[in-house]
PDB file of C-alpha atoms and ligand atoms in Angstrom:
ATOM      1  CA  UNK T   1      -0.052  -0.018  -0.097  1.00  0.00           C
ATOM      2  CA  UNK T   2       1.142   3.359  -0.907  1.00  0.00           C
ATOM      3  CA  UNK T   3       4.037   2.328  -2.941  1.00  0.00           C
ATOM      4  CA  UNK T   4       4.041   5.243  -5.379  1.00  0.00           C
ATOM      5  CA  UNK T   5       3.377   8.331  -3.360  1.00  0.00           C
ATOM      6  CA  UNK T   6       5.170  11.442  -4.727  1.00  0.00           C
ATOM      7  CA  UNK T   7       7.762  13.543  -2.870  1.00  0.00           C
ATOM      8  CA  UNK T   8       5.728  16.774  -3.645  1.00  0.00           C
ATOM      9  CA  UNK T   9       2.241  17.796  -5.009  1.00  0.00           C
ATOM     10  CA  UNK T  10       1.139  21.102  -6.576  1.00  0.00           C
ATOM     11  CA  UNK T  11      -2.055  22.688  -5.177  1.00  0.00           C
ATOM     12  CA  UNK T  12      -4.040  24.937  -7.420  1.00  0.00           C
ATOM     13  CA  UNK T  13      -6.223  27.257  -5.071  1.00  0.00           C
ATOM     14  CA  UNK T  14      -9.598  28.086  -6.333  1.00  0.00           C
ATOM     15  CA  UNK T  15     -11.300  29.891  -3.517  1.00  0.00           C
ATOM     16  CA  UNK T  16     -11.244  33.471  -4.939  1.00  0.00           C
ATOM     17  CA  UNK T  17     -12.969  32.421  -8.118  1.00  0.00           C
ATOM     18  CA  UNK T  18     -14.635  28.898  -7.821  1.00  0.00           C
ATOM     19  CA  UNK T  19     -15.321  29.558  -4.364  1.00  0.00           C
ATOM     20  CA  UNK T  20     -16.689  33.121  -4.113  1.00  0.00           C
ATOM     21  CA  UNK T  21     -18.676  32.838  -7.382  1.00  0.00           C
ATOM     22  CA  UNK T  22     -21.339  30.889  -5.419  1.00  0.00           C
ATOM     23  CA  UNK T  23     -21.687  33.444  -2.749  1.00  0.00           C
ATOM     24  CA  UNK T  24     -25.051  35.343  -3.252  1.00  0.00           C
ATOM     25  CA  UNK T  25     -24.254  38.315  -1.173  1.00  0.00           C
ATOM     26  CA  UNK T  26     -21.648  40.871  -2.760  1.00  0.00           C
ATOM     27  CA  UNK T  27     -18.266  40.614  -1.110  1.00  0.00           C
ATOM     28  CA  UNK T  28     -16.234  43.942  -0.779  1.00  0.00           C
ATOM     29  CA  UNK T  29     -13.043  43.859  -3.136  1.00  0.00           C
ATOM     30  CA  UNK T  30     -11.178  44.789  -0.088  1.00  0.00           C
ATOM     31  CA  UNK T  31     -12.132  41.289   1.421  1.00  0.00           C
ATOM     32  CA  UNK T  32     -11.144  39.611  -1.880  1.00  0.00           C
ATOM     33  CA  UNK T  33      -7.656  41.347  -1.831  1.00  0.00           C
ATOM     34  CA  UNK T  34      -7.223  40.218   1.928  1.00  0.00           C
ATOM     35  CA  UNK T  35      -8.063  36.661   1.113  1.00  0.00           C
ATOM     36  CA  UNK T  36      -5.604  36.503  -1.823  1.00  0.00           C
ATOM     37  CA  UNK T  37      -2.874  38.051   0.241  1.00  0.00           C
ATOM     38  CA  UNK T  38      -3.474  35.444   2.998  1.00  0.00           C
ATOM     39  CA  UNK T  39      -3.335  32.614   0.486  1.00  0.00           C
ATOM     40  CA  UNK T  40      -0.056  33.974  -0.820  1.00  0.00           C
ATOM     41  CA  UNK T  41       1.381  34.240   2.743  1.00  0.00           C
ATOM     42  CA  UNK T  42       0.478  30.580   3.366  1.00  0.00           C
ATOM     43  CA  UNK T  43       2.677  29.599   0.473  1.00  0.00           C
ATOM     44  CA  UNK T  44       0.011  28.821  -2.186  1.00  0.00           C
ATOM     45  CA  UNK T  45       1.683  29.662  -5.654  1.00  0.00           C
ATOM     46  CA  UNK T  46      -1.043  28.761  -8.074  1.00  0.00           C
ATOM     47  CA  UNK T  47      -4.277  31.013  -7.319  1.00  0.00           C
ATOM     48  CA  UNK T  48      -7.409  31.413  -9.622  1.00  0.00           C
ATOM     49  CA  UNK T  49      -8.173  34.884  -8.848  1.00  0.00           C
ATOM     50  CA  UNK T  50     -11.353  35.727 -10.738  1.00  0.00           C
ATOM     51  CA  UNK T  51     -13.233  35.253 -13.837  1.00  0.00           C
ATOM     52  CA  UNK T  52     -13.751  37.423 -17.042  1.00  0.00           C
ATOM     53  CA  UNK T  53     -17.292  36.335 -17.494  1.00  0.00           C
ATOM     54  CA  UNK T  54     -20.099  38.723 -18.066  1.00  0.00           C
ATOM     55  CA  UNK T  55     -20.902  40.517 -15.073  1.00  0.00           C
ATOM     56  CA  UNK T  56     -24.612  39.646 -15.869  1.00  0.00           C
ATOM     57  CA  UNK T  57     -23.823  35.804 -15.499  1.00  0.00           C
ATOM     58  CA  UNK T  58     -21.623  36.266 -12.291  1.00  0.00           C
ATOM     59  CA  UNK T  59     -22.293  39.550 -10.651  1.00  0.00           C
ATOM     60  CA  UNK T  60     -19.920  38.744  -7.697  1.00  0.00           C
ATOM     61  CA  UNK T  61     -17.025  38.750 -10.109  1.00  0.00           C
ATOM     62  CA  UNK T  62     -17.860  41.863 -11.866  1.00  0.00           C
ATOM     63  CA  UNK T  63     -14.709  43.502 -10.097  1.00  0.00           C
ATOM     64  CA  UNK T  64     -12.424  41.299 -11.932  1.00  0.00           C
ATOM     65  CA  UNK T  65     -10.180  44.085 -13.574  1.00  0.00           C
ATOM     66  CA  UNK T  66     -10.081  46.124 -10.227  1.00  0.00           C
ATOM     67  CA  UNK T  67      -9.079  43.057  -8.293  1.00  0.00           C
ATOM     68  CA  UNK T  68      -6.364  42.034 -10.810  1.00  0.00           C
ATOM     69  CA  UNK T  69      -4.866  45.651 -10.476  1.00  0.00           C
ATOM     70  CA  UNK T  70      -5.037  45.628  -6.745  1.00  0.00           C
ATOM     71  CA  UNK T  71      -3.212  42.267  -6.207  1.00  0.00           C
ATOM     72  CA  UNK T  72       0.633  42.209  -7.059  1.00  0.00           C
ATOM     73  CA  UNK T  73       1.733  38.579  -6.671  1.00  0.00           C
ATOM     74  CA  UNK T  74       5.333  38.074  -5.523  1.00  0.00           C
ATOM     75  CA  UNK T  75       7.782  36.265  -7.660  1.00  0.00           C
ATOM     76  CA  UNK T  76       6.908  32.495  -8.094  1.00  0.00           C
ATOM     77  CA  UNK T  77       3.113  33.120  -7.587  1.00  0.00           C
ATOM     78  CA  UNK T  78       1.055  32.631 -10.640  1.00  0.00           C
ATOM     79  CA  UNK T  79      -2.551  34.197 -10.773  1.00  0.00           C
ATOM     80  CA  UNK T  80      -5.097  32.974 -13.299  1.00  0.00           C
ATOM     81  CA  UNK T  81      -8.585  33.740 -14.320  1.00  0.00           C
ATOM     82  CA  UNK T  82     -11.323  31.895 -15.914  1.00  0.00           C
ATOM     83  CA  UNK T  83     -12.379  33.008 -19.554  1.00  0.00           C
ATOM     84  CA  UNK T  84     -15.502  31.754 -21.379  1.00  0.00           C
ATOM     85  CA  UNK T  85     -14.650  33.345 -24.672  1.00  0.00           C
ATOM     86  CA  UNK T  86     -12.274  35.583 -26.779  1.00  0.00           C
ATOM     87  CA  UNK T  87     -13.752  38.781 -25.083  1.00  0.00           C
ATOM     88  CA  UNK T  88     -12.971  37.312 -21.604  1.00  0.00           C
ATOM     89  CA  UNK T  89      -9.484  36.385 -22.747  1.00  0.00           C
ATOM     90  CA  UNK T  90      -8.972  40.053 -24.058  1.00  0.00           C
ATOM     91  CA  UNK T  91      -9.982  41.313 -20.598  1.00  0.00           C
ATOM     92  CA  UNK T  92      -7.655  38.905 -18.827  1.00  0.00           C
ATOM     93  CA  UNK T  93      -4.725  39.941 -21.177  1.00  0.00           C
ATOM     94  CA  UNK T  94      -5.223  43.537 -20.670  1.00  0.00           C
ATOM     95  CA  UNK T  95      -5.298  42.903 -16.852  1.00  0.00           C
ATOM     96  CA  UNK T  96      -1.716  41.353 -17.402  1.00  0.00           C
ATOM     97  CA  UNK T  97      -2.532  37.688 -16.184  1.00  0.00           C
ATOM     98  CA  UNK T  98       0.175  35.238 -17.210  1.00  0.00           C
ATOM     99  CA  UNK T  99      -2.336  32.381 -17.071  1.00  0.00           C
ATOM    100  CA  UNK T 100      -6.069  31.848 -17.950  1.00  0.00           C
ATOM    101  CA  UNK T 101      -8.529  28.977 -17.687  1.00  0.00           C
ATOM    102  CA  UNK T 102     -11.282  27.654 -20.168  1.00  0.00           C
ATOM    103  CA  UNK T 103     -14.039  25.533 -18.890  1.00  0.00           C
ATOM    104  CA  UNK T 104     -16.553  23.119 -20.223  1.00  0.00           C
ATOM    105  CA  UNK T 105     -18.442  19.847 -19.224  1.00  0.00           C
ATOM    106  CA  UNK T 106     -17.964  16.274 -20.345  1.00  0.00           C
ATOM    107  CA  UNK T 107     -21.831  16.108 -20.702  1.00  0.00           C
ATOM    108  CA  UNK T 108     -23.829  17.726 -23.260  1.00  0.00           C
ATOM    109  CA  UNK T 109     -26.754  18.866 -21.300  1.00  0.00           C
ATOM    110  CA  UNK T 110     -24.503  20.375 -18.350  1.00  0.00           C
ATOM    111  CA  UNK T 111     -22.463  22.095 -20.994  1.00  0.00           C
ATOM    112  CA  UNK T 112     -25.522  23.648 -22.638  1.00  0.00           C
ATOM    113  CA  UNK T 113     -27.092  24.573 -19.342  1.00  0.00           C
ATOM    114  CA  UNK T 114     -23.857  26.097 -17.759  1.00  0.00           C
ATOM    115  CA  UNK T 115     -22.284  27.835 -20.987  1.00  0.00           C
ATOM    116  CA  UNK T 116     -25.225  27.881 -23.473  1.00  0.00           C
ATOM    117  CA  UNK T 117     -22.882  26.170 -25.962  1.00  0.00           C
ATOM    118  CA  UNK T 118     -22.711  22.640 -27.220  1.00  0.00           C
ATOM    119  CA  UNK T 119     -19.480  20.803 -26.434  1.00  0.00           C
ATOM    120  CA  UNK T 120     -18.354  21.297 -30.239  1.00  0.00           C
ATOM    121  CA  UNK T 121     -19.090  24.969 -29.860  1.00  0.00           C
ATOM    122  CA  UNK T 122     -17.247  25.180 -26.839  1.00  0.00           C
ATOM    123  CA  UNK T 123     -14.195  23.497 -28.262  1.00  0.00           C
ATOM    124  CA  UNK T 124     -14.471  25.886 -31.217  1.00  0.00           C
ATOM    125  CA  UNK T 125     -14.683  28.952 -28.897  1.00  0.00           C
ATOM    126  CA  UNK T 126     -11.608  27.779 -26.996  1.00  0.00           C
ATOM    127  CA  UNK T 127      -9.745  27.819 -30.425  1.00  0.00           C
ATOM    128  CA  UNK T 128     -10.147  31.624 -30.316  1.00  0.00           C
ATOM    129  CA  UNK T 129      -8.731  31.873 -26.849  1.00  0.00           C
ATOM    130  CA  UNK T 130      -5.816  29.403 -26.794  1.00  0.00           C
ATOM    131  CA  UNK T 131      -4.119  30.318 -30.064  1.00  0.00           C
ATOM    132  CA  UNK T 132      -3.978  34.199 -29.236  1.00  0.00           C
ATOM    133  CA  UNK T 133      -3.040  33.260 -25.633  1.00  0.00           C
ATOM    134  CA  UNK T 134      -0.076  31.137 -26.745  1.00  0.00           C
ATOM    135  CA  UNK T 135       1.153  33.867 -29.140  1.00  0.00           C
ATOM    136  CA  UNK T 136       0.940  36.375 -26.226  1.00  0.00           C
ATOM    137  CA  UNK T 137       2.804  34.085 -23.862  1.00  0.00           C
ATOM    138  CA  UNK T 138      -0.200  33.297 -21.726  1.00  0.00           C
ATOM    139  CA  UNK T 139      -0.657  29.794 -20.301  1.00  0.00           C
ATOM    140  CA  UNK T 140      -4.110  28.106 -20.828  1.00  0.00           C
ATOM    141  CA  UNK T 141      -5.547  25.490 -18.396  1.00  0.00           C
ATOM    142  CA  UNK T 142      -8.738  23.641 -18.885  1.00  0.00           C
ATOM    143  CA  UNK T 143     -11.443  22.382 -16.807  1.00  0.00           C
ATOM    144  CA  UNK T 144     -13.772  19.444 -17.730  1.00  0.00           C
ATOM    145  CA  UNK T 145     -16.355  19.131 -15.320  1.00  0.00           C
ATOM    146  CA  UNK T 146     -19.046  16.487 -14.657  1.00  0.00           C
ATOM    147  CA  UNK T 147     -16.572  13.796 -15.313  1.00  0.00           C
ATOM    148  CA  UNK T 148     -17.790  11.675 -12.453  1.00  0.00           C
ATOM    149  CA  UNK T 149     -21.403  12.347 -13.094  1.00  0.00           C
ATOM    150  CA  UNK T 150     -23.809  14.733 -14.452  1.00  0.00           C
ATOM    151  CA  UNK T 151     -26.759  16.451 -12.456  1.00  0.00           C
ATOM    152  CA  UNK T 152     -28.879  16.119 -15.574  1.00  0.00           C
ATOM    153  CA  UNK T 153     -27.594  13.059 -17.434  1.00  0.00           C
ATOM    154  CA  UNK T 154     -26.529  10.825 -14.641  1.00  0.00           C
ATOM    155  CA  UNK T 155     -23.611   8.677 -15.713  1.00  0.00           C
ATOM    156  CA  UNK T 156     -20.942  10.149 -17.924  1.00  0.00           C
ATOM    157  CA  UNK T 157     -18.858   8.304 -20.371  1.00  0.00           C
ATOM    158  CA  UNK T 158     -14.955   8.440 -19.079  1.00  0.00           C
ATOM    159  CA  UNK T 159     -14.074   7.705 -22.667  1.00  0.00           C
ATOM    160  CA  UNK T 160     -15.869  10.766 -23.817  1.00  0.00           C
ATOM    161  CA  UNK T 161     -14.408  12.895 -21.146  1.00  0.00           C
ATOM    162  CA  UNK T 162     -11.042  11.653 -22.338  1.00  0.00           C
ATOM    163  CA  UNK T 163     -11.836  12.483 -25.809  1.00  0.00           C
ATOM    164  CA  UNK T 164     -12.535  16.141 -24.763  1.00  0.00           C
ATOM    165  CA  UNK T 165      -9.623  16.471 -22.657  1.00  0.00           C
ATOM    166  CA  UNK T 166      -7.346  15.236 -25.484  1.00  0.00           C
ATOM    167  CA  UNK T 167      -8.993  17.947 -27.652  1.00  0.00           C
ATOM    168  CA  UNK T 168      -8.299  20.485 -25.234  1.00  0.00           C
ATOM    169  CA  UNK T 169      -4.635  19.388 -24.814  1.00  0.00           C
ATOM    170  CA  UNK T 170      -4.287  19.396 -28.682  1.00  0.00           C
ATOM    171  CA  UNK T 171      -5.511  22.948 -28.638  1.00  0.00           C
ATOM    172  CA  UNK T 172      -2.678  23.828 -26.688  1.00  0.00           C
ATOM    173  CA  UNK T 173      -3.915  23.775 -22.987  1.00  0.00           C
ATOM    174  CA  UNK T 174      -0.938  22.776 -20.738  1.00  0.00           C
ATOM    175  CA  UNK T 175      -3.153  20.987 -18.130  1.00  0.00           C
ATOM    176  CA  UNK T 176      -6.674  19.601 -17.963  1.00  0.00           C
ATOM    177  CA  UNK T 177      -8.287  19.492 -14.622  1.00  0.00           C
ATOM    178  CA  UNK T 178     -10.938  16.865 -14.346  1.00  0.00           C
ATOM    179  CA  UNK T 179     -14.044  17.895 -12.198  1.00  0.00           C
ATOM    180  CA  UNK T 180     -16.215  15.796  -9.989  1.00  0.00           C
ATOM    181  CA  UNK T 181     -18.668  18.750  -9.952  1.00  0.00           C
ATOM    182  CA  UNK T 182     -21.420  17.245  -8.135  1.00  0.00           C
ATOM    183  CA  UNK T 183     -19.344  15.325  -5.741  1.00  0.00           C
ATOM    184  CA  UNK T 184     -20.647  11.855  -6.356  1.00  0.00           C
ATOM    185  CA  UNK T 185     -17.364  10.096  -6.983  1.00  0.00           C
ATOM    186  CA  UNK T 186     -16.047   6.918  -5.145  1.00  0.00           C
ATOM    187  CA  UNK T 187     -12.760   5.575  -4.987  1.00  0.00           C
ATOM    188  CA  UNK T 188     -13.113   2.625  -7.389  1.00  0.00           C
ATOM    189  CA  UNK T 189     -14.648   4.962  -9.839  1.00  0.00           C
ATOM    190  CA  UNK T 190     -11.798   7.488  -9.428  1.00  0.00           C
ATOM    191  CA  UNK T 191      -9.396   4.524 -10.019  1.00  0.00           C
ATOM    192  CA  UNK T 192     -11.115   3.592 -13.299  1.00  0.00           C
ATOM    193  CA  UNK T 193     -11.131   7.236 -14.749  1.00  0.00           C
ATOM    194  CA  UNK T 194      -7.586   7.863 -13.621  1.00  0.00           C
ATOM    195  CA  UNK T 195      -6.363   4.750 -14.975  1.00  0.00           C
ATOM    196  CA  UNK T 196      -7.990   5.335 -18.399  1.00  0.00           C
ATOM    197  CA  UNK T 197      -6.559   9.059 -18.475  1.00  0.00           C
ATOM    198  CA  UNK T 198      -3.171   8.089 -17.468  1.00  0.00           C
ATOM    199  CA  UNK T 199      -2.943   5.364 -19.982  1.00  0.00           C
ATOM    200  CA  UNK T 200      -3.479   8.224 -22.705  1.00  0.00           C
ATOM    201  CA  UNK T 201      -2.231  11.354 -21.108  1.00  0.00           C
ATOM    202  CA  UNK T 202       1.111  12.308 -19.195  1.00  0.00           C
ATOM    203  CA  UNK T 203       0.336  12.732 -15.417  1.00  0.00           C
ATOM    204  CA  UNK T 204       1.770  16.384 -15.293  1.00  0.00           C
ATOM    205  CA  UNK T 205      -0.888  17.410 -17.947  1.00  0.00           C
ATOM    206  CA  UNK T 206      -3.790  16.204 -15.545  1.00  0.00           C
ATOM    207  CA  UNK T 207      -5.142  17.472 -12.277  1.00  0.00           C
ATOM    208  CA  UNK T 208      -8.234  16.563 -10.132  1.00  0.00           C
ATOM    209  CA  UNK T 209     -10.844  18.957  -9.113  1.00  0.00           C
ATOM    210  CA  UNK T 210     -12.662  17.115  -6.460  1.00  0.00           C
ATOM    211  CA  UNK T 211     -15.775  17.962  -4.482  1.00  0.00           C
ATOM    212  CA  UNK T 212     -16.584  16.863  -0.938  1.00  0.00           C
ATOM    213  CA  UNK T 213     -20.285  17.106  -1.259  1.00  0.00           C
ATOM    214  CA  UNK T 214     -20.622  13.454  -0.095  1.00  0.00           C
ATOM    215  CA  UNK T 215     -17.442  13.243   1.901  1.00  0.00           C
ATOM    216  CA  UNK T 216     -15.305  11.240  -0.616  1.00  0.00           C
ATOM    217  CA  UNK T 217     -12.937  13.873  -2.063  1.00  0.00           C
ATOM    218  CA  UNK T 218      -9.849  12.954   0.021  1.00  0.00           C
ATOM    219  CA  UNK T 219     -10.369   9.326  -0.666  1.00  0.00           C
ATOM    220  CA  UNK T 220     -10.725  10.182  -4.307  1.00  0.00           C
ATOM    221  CA  UNK T 221      -7.729  12.281  -4.145  1.00  0.00           C
ATOM    222  CA  UNK T 222      -5.559   9.480  -2.443  1.00  0.00           C
ATOM    223  CA  UNK T 223      -6.477   7.130  -5.351  1.00  0.00           C
ATOM    224  CA  UNK T 224      -5.280   9.707  -7.788  1.00  0.00           C
ATOM    225  CA  UNK T 225      -2.220  10.301  -5.954  1.00  0.00           C
ATOM    226  CA  UNK T 226      -1.369   6.627  -5.767  1.00  0.00           C
ATOM    227  CA  UNK T 227      -1.908   6.362  -9.429  1.00  0.00           C
ATOM    228  CA  UNK T 228       0.452   9.265 -10.386  1.00  0.00           C
ATOM    229  CA  UNK T 229      -1.554  12.322 -10.379  1.00  0.00           C
ATOM    230  CA  UNK T 230       0.511  15.339  -8.757  1.00  0.00           C
ATOM    231  CA  UNK T 231      -1.840  18.254  -9.325  1.00  0.00           C
ATOM    232  CA  UNK T 232      -5.076  18.896  -7.125  1.00  0.00           C
ATOM    233  CA  UNK T 233      -7.485  21.859  -7.114  1.00  0.00           C
ATOM    234  CA  UNK T 234      -8.862  22.818  -3.723  1.00  0.00           C
ATOM    235  CA  UNK T 235     -10.618  25.932  -1.914  1.00  0.00           C
ATOM    236  CA  UNK T 236      -9.534  27.164   1.469  1.00  0.00           C
ATOM    237  CA  UNK T 237     -11.977  26.399   4.301  1.00  0.00           C
ATOM    238  CA  UNK T 238     -13.898  24.588   1.551  1.00  0.00           C
ATOM    239  CA  UNK T 239     -15.308  27.821   0.057  1.00  0.00           C
ATOM    240  CA  UNK T 240     -17.715  27.060  -2.696  1.00  0.00           C
ATOM    241  CA  UNK T 241     -20.748  25.060  -2.097  1.00  0.00           C
ATOM    242  CA  UNK T 242     -22.271  22.448  -4.328  1.00  0.00           C
ATOM    243  CA  UNK T 243     -24.371  24.452  -6.843  1.00  0.00           C
ATOM    244  CA  UNK T 244     -26.714  21.457  -7.157  1.00  0.00           C
ATOM    245  CA  UNK T 245     -27.134  20.630  -3.512  1.00  0.00           C
ATOM    246  CA  UNK T 246     -27.883  24.074  -1.713  1.00  0.00           C
ATOM    247  CA  UNK T 247     -26.195  24.131   1.690  1.00  0.00           C
ATOM    248  CA  UNK T 248     -24.053  21.103   1.096  1.00  0.00           C
ATOM    249  CA  UNK T 249     -20.205  21.135   0.810  1.00  0.00           C
ATOM    250  CA  UNK T 250     -18.486  21.655  -2.547  1.00  0.00           C
ATOM    251  CA  UNK T 251     -14.862  22.161  -3.173  1.00  0.00           C
ATOM    252  CA  UNK T 252     -12.299  20.043  -1.281  1.00  0.00           C
ATOM    253  CA  UNK T 253     -10.784  22.192   1.563  1.00  0.00           C
ATOM    254  CA  UNK T 254      -7.269  23.220   0.959  1.00  0.00           C
ATOM    255  CA  UNK T 255      -6.517  22.643   4.555  1.00  0.00           C
ATOM    256  CA  UNK T 256      -7.877  19.186   4.696  1.00  0.00           C
ATOM    257  CA  UNK T 257      -5.830  18.257   1.525  1.00  0.00           C
ATOM    258  CA  UNK T 258      -2.615  19.802   2.937  1.00  0.00           C
ATOM    259  CA  UNK T 259      -3.146  18.214   6.326  1.00  0.00           C
ATOM    260  CA  UNK T 260      -3.453  14.767   4.791  1.00  0.00           C
ATOM    261  CA  UNK T 261      -0.508  15.156   2.286  1.00  0.00           C
ATOM    262  CA  UNK T 262       1.871  16.757   4.670  1.00  0.00           C
ATOM    263  CA  UNK T 263       0.951  14.185   7.373  1.00  0.00           C
ATOM    264  CA  UNK T 264       2.107  11.644   4.852  1.00  0.00           C
ATOM    265  CA  UNK T 265       5.397  13.267   4.352  1.00  0.00           C
ATOM    266  CA  UNK T 266       4.356  14.820   0.821  1.00  0.00           C
ATOM    267  CA  UNK T 267       5.466  18.415   0.487  1.00  0.00           C
ATOM    268  CA  UNK T 268       2.999  20.995  -0.613  1.00  0.00           C
ATOM    269  CA  UNK T 269       5.028  24.234   0.039  1.00  0.00           C
ATOM    270  CA  UNK T 270       1.992  25.279   2.041  1.00  0.00           C
ATOM    271  CA  UNK T 271       2.336  26.365   5.726  1.00  0.00           C
ATOM    272  CA  UNK T 272      -0.731  24.538   7.348  1.00  0.00           C
ATOM    273  CA  UNK T 273      -0.867  27.095  10.348  1.00  0.00           C
ATOM    274  CA  UNK T 274      -0.954  30.079   7.827  1.00  0.00           C
ATOM    275  CA  UNK T 275      -3.544  28.349   5.706  1.00  0.00           C
ATOM    276  CA  UNK T 276      -5.784  27.889   8.557  1.00  0.00           C
ATOM    277  CA  UNK T 277      -5.348  31.663   9.215  1.00  0.00           C
ATOM    278  CA  UNK T 278      -6.224  32.143   5.484  1.00  0.00           C
ATOM    279  CA  UNK T 279      -9.350  30.064   6.163  1.00  0.00           C
ATOM    280  CA  UNK T 280     -10.346  32.428   8.999  1.00  0.00           C
ATOM    281  CA  UNK T 281      -9.792  35.420   6.589  1.00  0.00           C
ATOM    282  CA  UNK T 282     -12.213  33.649   4.232  1.00  0.00           C
ATOM    283  CA  UNK T 283     -14.793  33.176   6.912  1.00  0.00           C
ATOM    284  CA  UNK T 284     -14.591  36.666   8.053  1.00  0.00           C
ATOM    285  CA  UNK T 285     -14.883  37.918   4.453  1.00  0.00           C
ATOM    286  CA  UNK T 286     -17.801  35.872   3.593  1.00  0.00           C
ATOM    287  CA  UNK T 287     -19.429  36.075   6.974  1.00  0.00           C
ATOM    288  CA  UNK T 288     -20.812  32.753   7.567  1.00  0.00           C
ATOM    289  CA  UNK T 289     -19.526  29.306   8.973  1.00  0.00           C
ATOM    290  CA  UNK T 290     -17.365  27.400   6.278  1.00  0.00           C
ATOM    291  CA  UNK T 291     -17.328  23.654   5.743  1.00  0.00           C
ATOM    292  CA  UNK T 292     -13.582  22.667   5.824  1.00  0.00           C
ATOM    293  CA  UNK T 293     -12.878  20.017   8.486  1.00  0.00           C
ATOM    294  CA  UNK T 294      -9.482  21.137   9.449  1.00  0.00           C
ATOM    295  CA  UNK T 295     -10.900  24.650   9.278  1.00  0.00           C
ATOM    296  CA  UNK T 296     -13.339  23.689  11.870  1.00  0.00           C
ATOM    297  CA  UNK T 297     -11.172  21.399  13.994  1.00  0.00           C
ATOM    298  CA  UNK T 298      -7.878  23.157  13.841  1.00  0.00           C
ATOM    299  CA  UNK T 299      -4.430  21.713  13.487  1.00  0.00           C
ATOM    300  CA  UNK T 300      -3.607  19.295  16.506  1.00  0.00           C
ATOM    301  CA  UNK T 301      -0.548  19.911  18.462  1.00  0.00           C
ATOM    302  CA  UNK T 302       0.187  16.246  19.076  1.00  0.00           C
ATOM    303  CA  UNK T 303       2.096  16.016  15.815  1.00  0.00           C
ATOM    304  CA  UNK T 304       5.804  16.348  15.860  1.00  0.00           C
TER     305      UNK T 304
HETATM  306 MG1  LIG I   1     -15.320  23.341  -7.851  1.00  0.00          MG
END
């Protein structure tokens, strides 16, 4: 058991974007800036800052340009932003971000409801982002959501998800993050999905974006880890509920992931105590109790 654990894992922090976009009451920009600075202070080096979607879609992130201008990341920290289309990419580029992310679903119905595009149309749209991005020296990451299951279609074909991921990598995306968007995955299913992907895609071009809606995120992460995945998305204090289960947990909490990894001797570059502080900033900024387990329980003092 645990024969193939890595020495180090890379964490992609999604709380300022994926987390906050689910919050219905507006969060002051100063609070967002404080959150990002606390995440940087904790040692996170890859942070998704915001989204350049239409403010009509996501009013919470209408301050994208201003936030990008307020936050100056230190050397070694990469800020990225979600871009739904060429217009969004132009805004991200004008804001000076070195990395952007595109997003789509592995299931046709979810993609249509979430982006108002077919899967084929999403891939066509991303061509208009990735080509100019690469010319401008901007890296592009991709999300494929609903890989473990779709809120509308139920089961999703892992083979279809793989085809989509390969198209995205073929366009020039440097990494595809596979999402358990509704948090239904179990370890055996995760093993099947990861094994299929890893037979076809180099591990460094894959990440897992796991949700803890039903308490299985860390178990799924451990399966991915053992199979060779080295990149995980997470959100401090578990910010960002499940959009399809109001009140339930969504994103895997970064503290929970870091606690497990560091406790197993796997380096994350993140200071857990400072990360817990960042989680407290998130809770103060959002103004309600957040679901992360380490966030709630704290860091035990018995460990040496
Ligand atoms: Mg998420």
